[in-house]
């Protein structure tokens, strides 16, 4: 690895203590990145960091709430200090507060907007200075097939559609600095998030998954590693001409 490449090899993955974020942190480590495993609770990040360390990679557990402007600034500065300038950012942290419109509280609307949109905004704004200085960067945002509308998810669908507009705008603004910005829109991926949804709609997880799989052309549920593989592509150096795109990782077509 030459010096220039070495300088580009620090990634931050938000919401990386569990699920898709954890798989993405592992994948980026396998791809040769030092990885900041960022989540609400630093302690919860330790097992992913330990796994990466055991595999010979470099990782750092970072506790931060992506909706908190000061915490985000501190977290990004700490990553720069301890791992090197972050030139890859994966905005993956997310929450659900599902309900039908007439039962949805304003607090549930606000918290979903805050984590997905404000969180991606604050993290991207803090990290871009390192990317601009390096003349190279990669931002990967997490949308969802729900961006196209999903019953009980007015807040989440609006946030995930918003992520697509945010992605395209950053791609336009940051392209001239060697920074690409893309979004991944996963379909049904087996994580704690879907276990919670099954519970909310009163189904066992197995029945919920079977109902989802029946509609998926490839005939299986997605795994966190399926999403991580798409991120791995977007952050490659030779993906430099791919920007402002939304890639559906859903086992079938969406547009
Ligand atoms: P998950 O619930 O397993 O992981 C989400 C992580 O985000 C958790 O570790 C949580 O602690 C963290 N987080 C939540 N709020 C945070 C905050 N304010 N600051 C920092 N970290 C915070 O969920 P999963 O399934 O891995 O989801 C990851 C992303 O993928 C989310 O953006 C989600 O909306 C999206 N997604 C998931 C799909 C699925 O089927 N599982 C489908 C489409 C999109």
Short mmCIF file of C-alpha atoms and ligand atoms in Angstrom, two decimals:
data_model
loop_
_atom_site.label_atom_id
_atom_site.label_comp_id
_atom_site.label_asym_id
_atom_site.label_seq_id
_atom_site.Cartn_x
_atom_site.Cartn_y
_atom_site.Cartn_z
CA UNK A 1 0.00 0.00 0.00
CA UNK A 2 1.53 3.37 -0.92
CA UNK A 3 1.38 6.39 1.39
CA UNK A 4 -1.47 7.99 -0.52
CA UNK A 5 -3.58 4.88 -0.27
CA UNK A 6 -2.67 4.38 3.38
CA UNK A 7 -3.92 7.90 4.11
CA UNK A 8 -7.31 7.00 2.70
CA UNK A 9 -7.90 3.93 4.76
CA UNK A 10 -9.95 5.00 7.79
CA UNK A 11 -13.69 4.40 7.80
CA UNK A 12 -16.45 5.31 10.24
CA UNK A 13 -19.54 3.12 10.36
CA UNK A 14 -22.44 4.47 12.46
CA UNK A 15 -24.86 2.14 14.22
CA UNK A 16 -22.14 -0.49 14.00
CA UNK A 17 -22.64 -2.34 17.29
CA UNK A 18 -25.29 -4.56 15.71
CA UNK A 19 -26.88 -5.78 12.51
CA UNK A 20 -25.96 -4.30 9.13
CA UNK A 21 -23.52 -1.80 10.64
CA UNK A 22 -21.55 -4.54 12.44
CA UNK A 23 -21.35 -6.60 9.22
CA UNK A 24 -20.21 -3.49 7.35
CA UNK A 25 -17.49 -2.76 9.92
CA UNK A 26 -16.23 -6.37 9.61
CA UNK A 27 -16.32 -6.20 5.81
CA UNK A 28 -14.45 -2.88 5.60
CA UNK A 29 -11.83 -4.26 7.97
CA UNK A 30 -11.43 -7.31 5.71
CA UNK A 31 -11.06 -4.85 2.82
CA UNK A 32 -8.11 -3.24 4.63
CA UNK A 33 -9.68 -0.25 6.38
CA UNK A 34 -9.10 0.82 9.97
CA UNK A 35 -12.68 1.06 11.23
CA UNK A 36 -14.35 3.26 13.83
CA UNK A 37 -17.25 1.24 15.19
CA UNK A 38 -19.63 3.99 16.32
CA UNK A 39 -22.86 3.46 18.22
CA UNK A 40 -24.84 4.99 21.08
CA UNK A 41 -23.02 2.97 23.72
CA UNK A 42 -19.25 2.59 23.41
CA UNK A 43 -19.33 -0.60 25.46
CA UNK A 44 -21.77 -2.22 22.99
CA UNK A 45 -19.20 -1.70 20.21
CA UNK A 46 -16.50 -3.68 22.00
CA UNK A 47 -17.40 -7.15 20.70
CA UNK A 48 -17.25 -6.01 17.05
CA UNK A 49 -13.92 -4.27 17.77
CA UNK A 50 -12.59 -7.42 19.49
CA UNK A 51 -13.58 -9.55 16.48
CA UNK A 52 -11.80 -7.17 14.11
CA UNK A 53 -8.71 -7.09 16.35
CA UNK A 54 -8.69 -10.90 16.54
CA UNK A 55 -8.75 -11.03 12.73
CA UNK A 56 -5.66 -8.80 12.55
CA UNK A 57 -7.53 -5.57 11.71
CA UNK A 58 -7.59 -2.17 13.45
CA UNK A 59 -10.76 -0.86 15.04
CA UNK A 60 -11.90 1.67 17.61
CA UNK A 61 -15.10 1.66 19.68
CA UNK A 62 -16.71 5.10 19.67
CA UNK A 63 -19.79 5.99 21.72
CA UNK A 64 -21.81 8.84 20.21
CA UNK A 65 -25.39 9.78 19.51
CA UNK A 66 -25.44 10.84 15.85
CA UNK A 67 -28.19 13.38 16.58
CA UNK A 68 -25.96 15.30 19.03
CA UNK A 69 -23.90 17.95 17.24
CA UNK A 70 -21.18 18.20 19.90
CA UNK A 71 -20.91 14.43 20.33
CA UNK A 72 -20.52 14.00 16.56
CA UNK A 73 -17.77 16.64 16.41
CA UNK A 74 -15.93 14.96 19.32
CA UNK A 75 -16.33 11.49 17.79
CA UNK A 76 -14.98 12.47 14.38
CA UNK A 77 -12.03 14.34 15.97
CA UNK A 78 -11.23 11.29 18.12
CA UNK A 79 -11.28 8.97 15.10
CA UNK A 80 -8.94 11.33 13.22
CA UNK A 81 -6.58 11.38 16.20
CA UNK A 82 -6.61 7.66 17.03
CA UNK A 83 -7.10 5.93 13.64
CA UNK A 84 -6.31 8.59 11.03
CA UNK A 85 -8.40 11.01 9.01
CA UNK A 86 -11.75 9.40 8.23
CA UNK A 87 -12.21 9.44 4.46
CA UNK A 88 -14.96 6.82 4.37
CA UNK A 89 -18.27 7.33 6.18
CA UNK A 90 -21.13 4.87 6.27
CA UNK A 91 -24.29 6.49 7.68
CA UNK A 92 -26.12 3.41 8.88
CA UNK A 93 -27.53 4.24 12.35
CA UNK A 94 -31.28 3.89 12.39
CA UNK A 95 -34.39 3.39 14.47
CA UNK A 96 -38.02 2.51 13.87
CA UNK A 97 -41.00 4.14 15.57
CA UNK A 98 -43.73 2.60 13.43
CA UNK A 99 -47.39 3.44 13.76
CA UNK A 100 -50.36 4.29 11.58
CA UNK A 101 -50.60 8.01 10.93
CA UNK A 102 -53.53 8.64 13.27
CA UNK A 103 -51.64 7.01 16.16
CA UNK A 104 -48.16 8.37 15.39
CA UNK A 105 -46.89 10.81 18.02
CA UNK A 106 -44.95 13.93 17.10
CA UNK A 107 -42.11 12.57 19.25
CA UNK A 108 -41.99 9.39 17.13
CA UNK A 109 -41.95 11.48 13.96
CA UNK A 110 -39.13 13.68 15.31
CA UNK A 111 -36.91 10.92 16.64
CA UNK A 112 -36.97 9.02 13.32
CA UNK A 113 -36.18 12.21 11.38
CA UNK A 114 -33.42 13.03 13.86
CA UNK A 115 -31.54 9.73 13.74
CA UNK A 116 -31.77 9.13 9.99
CA UNK A 117 -31.64 12.65 8.53
CA UNK A 118 -30.07 14.93 11.15
CA UNK A 119 -27.66 12.11 12.06
CA UNK A 120 -26.52 11.58 8.45
CA UNK A 121 -26.25 15.35 7.99
CA UNK A 122 -24.16 15.96 11.14
CA UNK A 123 -21.85 13.00 10.49
CA UNK A 124 -21.34 13.92 6.82
CA UNK A 125 -20.67 17.57 7.61
CA UNK A 126 -18.10 16.65 10.26
CA UNK A 127 -16.35 14.00 8.13
CA UNK A 128 -16.28 15.86 4.81
CA UNK A 129 -13.53 18.23 5.96
CA UNK A 130 -11.16 15.26 6.22
CA UNK A 131 -12.22 14.01 2.78
CA UNK A 132 -11.84 17.44 1.16
CA UNK A 133 -8.37 17.81 2.72
CA UNK A 134 -7.40 14.37 1.36
CA UNK A 135 -8.91 15.08 -2.07
CA UNK A 136 -10.65 11.71 -1.76
CA UNK A 137 -13.67 10.41 0.08
CA UNK A 138 -16.60 8.02 0.11
CA UNK A 139 -19.96 8.49 1.82
CA UNK A 140 -22.51 5.68 1.78
CA UNK A 141 -25.96 6.46 3.19
CA UNK A 142 -28.61 3.95 4.18
CA UNK A 143 -32.03 4.32 2.61
CA UNK A 144 -34.63 1.52 2.40
CA UNK A 145 -37.22 0.02 0.09
CA UNK A 146 -39.64 1.72 2.52
CA UNK A 147 -38.71 5.01 0.79
CA UNK A 148 -41.33 3.98 -1.77
CA UNK A 149 -44.02 3.85 0.92
CA UNK A 150 -44.84 1.31 3.60
CA UNK A 151 -47.89 1.00 5.82
CA UNK A 152 -47.21 2.13 9.39
CA UNK A 153 -43.98 3.90 8.46
CA UNK A 154 -44.92 7.48 7.46
CA UNK A 155 -41.97 8.78 9.48
CA UNK A 156 -39.45 6.15 8.36
CA UNK A 157 -40.51 6.21 4.69
CA UNK A 158 -40.21 10.01 4.63
CA UNK A 159 -36.76 9.86 6.25
CA UNK A 160 -35.51 7.13 3.90
CA UNK A 161 -36.82 9.02 0.84
CA UNK A 162 -35.12 12.11 2.28
CA UNK A 163 -31.84 10.20 2.45
CA UNK A 164 -32.02 9.72 -1.32
CA UNK A 165 -32.32 13.48 -1.98
CA UNK A 166 -29.59 14.16 0.58
CA UNK A 167 -27.30 11.64 -1.16
CA UNK A 168 -27.80 13.14 -4.62
CA UNK A 169 -27.21 16.67 -3.33
CA UNK A 170 -23.97 15.75 -1.53
CA UNK A 171 -22.83 13.93 -4.68
CA UNK A 172 -23.32 17.17 -6.64
CA UNK A 173 -21.59 19.37 -4.03
CA UNK A 174 -18.64 17.10 -3.19
CA UNK A 175 -17.81 15.49 -6.53
CA UNK A 176 -15.15 18.02 -7.40
CA UNK A 177 -13.19 17.07 -4.28
CA UNK A 178 -12.85 13.42 -5.32
CA UNK A 179 -15.69 12.40 -3.02
CA UNK A 180 -18.48 10.07 -4.12
CA UNK A 181 -21.77 9.83 -2.26
CA UNK A 182 -24.16 6.93 -2.81
CA UNK A 183 -27.04 5.27 -1.01
CA UNK A 184 -27.99 1.67 -0.43
CA UNK A 185 -31.67 0.83 -0.07
CA UNK A 186 -31.95 -2.57 1.60
CA UNK A 187 -35.08 -4.67 1.46
CA UNK A 188 -35.80 -7.31 4.10
CA UNK A 189 -32.56 -7.98 6.01
CA UNK A 190 -32.48 -10.31 9.01
CA UNK A 191 -31.58 -8.13 12.00
CA UNK A 192 -32.99 -7.11 15.38
CA UNK A 193 -34.92 -4.36 13.59
CA UNK A 194 -37.11 -6.91 11.81
CA UNK A 195 -37.46 -9.03 14.94
CA UNK A 196 -38.95 -5.91 16.58
CA UNK A 197 -41.28 -5.32 13.63
CA UNK A 198 -42.56 -8.92 13.75
CA UNK A 199 -43.32 -8.45 17.42
CA UNK A 200 -45.15 -5.18 16.77
CA UNK A 201 -47.44 -6.75 14.17
CA UNK A 202 -48.07 -9.76 16.43
CA UNK A 203 -46.29 -12.42 14.34
CA UNK A 204 -43.52 -14.85 15.18
CA UNK A 205 -40.29 -13.88 13.47
CA UNK A 206 -40.39 -17.11 11.43
CA UNK A 207 -43.88 -16.35 10.05
CA UNK A 208 -42.95 -12.73 9.41
CA UNK A 209 -39.81 -13.78 7.52
CA UNK A 210 -41.68 -16.42 5.48
CA UNK A 211 -44.27 -13.83 4.43
CA UNK A 212 -41.46 -11.45 3.36
CA UNK A 213 -39.49 -14.16 1.54
CA UNK A 214 -42.57 -15.19 -0.47
CA UNK A 215 -42.34 -11.79 -2.20
CA UNK A 216 -38.56 -11.74 -2.75
CA UNK A 217 -37.49 -12.88 -6.24
CA UNK A 218 -34.25 -14.56 -5.08
CA UNK A 219 -36.30 -16.57 -2.58
CA UNK A 220 -34.48 -15.82 0.63
CA UNK A 221 -34.16 -13.16 3.30
CA UNK A 222 -31.26 -10.74 2.99
CA UNK A 223 -28.34 -10.95 5.40
CA UNK A 224 -26.31 -8.03 6.81
CA UNK A 225 -23.33 -9.23 4.74
CA UNK A 226 -25.37 -8.71 1.53
CA UNK A 227 -25.59 -4.99 2.34
CA UNK A 228 -21.95 -4.83 3.45
CA UNK A 229 -20.89 -6.23 0.06
CA UNK A 230 -22.60 -3.33 -1.72
CA UNK A 231 -20.89 -0.82 0.59
CA UNK A 232 -17.57 -2.52 -0.11
CA UNK A 233 -18.09 -1.77 -3.81
CA UNK A 234 -19.04 1.90 -3.34
CA UNK A 235 -15.96 2.67 -1.22
CA UNK A 236 -13.47 1.13 -3.65
CA UNK A 237 -11.04 3.51 -5.31
CA UNK A 238 -12.08 2.32 -8.76
CA UNK A 239 -15.78 3.04 -8.05
CA UNK A 240 -14.78 6.70 -8.48
CA UNK A 241 -17.16 7.36 -11.39
CA UNK A 242 -20.23 6.07 -9.54
CA UNK A 243 -21.88 8.83 -7.50
CA UNK A 244 -25.36 9.98 -6.51
CA UNK A 245 -26.78 6.50 -7.02
CA UNK A 246 -29.31 4.54 -5.00
CA UNK A 247 -28.64 0.82 -5.10
CA UNK A 248 -31.52 -1.41 -4.00
CA UNK A 249 -30.16 -4.48 -2.20
CA UNK A 250 -33.43 -6.30 -1.94
CA UNK A 251 -33.18 -9.61 -3.80
CA UNK A 252 -35.13 -8.21 -6.72
CA UNK A 253 -35.91 -5.10 -8.72
CA UNK A 254 -36.91 -1.70 -7.36
CA UNK A 255 -36.48 1.68 -8.98
P1 LIG B 1 -30.26 -2.54 14.11
O1 LIG B 1 -31.33 -2.05 15.00
O2 LIG B 1 -29.75 -3.93 14.24
O3 LIG B 1 -28.99 -1.55 14.19
C1 LIG B 1 -29.14 -0.16 14.21
C2 LIG B 1 -28.01 0.41 15.06
O4 LIG B 1 -28.12 1.84 15.08
C3 LIG B 1 -28.11 -0.06 16.53
O5 LIG B 1 -26.86 -0.62 16.93
C4 LIG B 1 -28.45 1.22 17.28
O6 LIG B 1 -27.93 1.26 18.59
C5 LIG B 1 -27.82 2.28 16.39
N1 LIG B 1 -28.37 3.61 16.64
C6 LIG B 1 -29.68 3.95 16.76
N2 LIG B 1 -29.79 5.25 17.04
C7 LIG B 1 -28.53 5.76 17.07
C8 LIG B 1 -28.01 7.06 17.34
N3 LIG B 1 -28.81 8.09 17.60
N4 LIG B 1 -26.67 7.22 17.30
C9 LIG B 1 -25.84 6.17 17.04
N5 LIG B 1 -26.29 4.92 16.78
C10 LIG B 1 -27.62 4.72 16.83
O7 LIG B 1 -30.80 -2.25 12.63
P2 LIG B 1 -30.31 -2.73 11.19
O8 LIG B 1 -31.39 -3.56 10.65
O9 LIG B 1 -28.92 -3.23 11.22
O10 LIG B 1 -30.39 -1.33 10.42
C11 LIG B 1 -29.27 -0.60 9.95
C12 LIG B 1 -29.75 0.43 8.95
O11 LIG B 1 -30.34 -0.24 7.84
C13 LIG B 1 -30.80 1.40 9.47
O12 LIG B 1 -30.60 2.68 8.93
C14 LIG B 1 -32.09 0.80 8.94
O13 LIG B 1 -33.11 1.77 8.85
C15 LIG B 1 -31.63 0.30 7.59
N6 LIG B 1 -32.45 -0.72 6.99
C16 LIG B 1 -32.65 -1.95 7.58
C17 LIG B 1 -33.43 -2.91 6.95
C18 LIG B 1 -33.68 -4.27 7.55
O14 LIG B 1 -34.46 -5.02 6.96
N7 LIG B 1 -33.05 -4.64 8.65
C19 LIG B 1 -34.08 -2.63 5.67
C20 LIG B 1 -33.81 -1.33 5.13
C21 LIG B 1 -33.02 -0.42 5.77
#
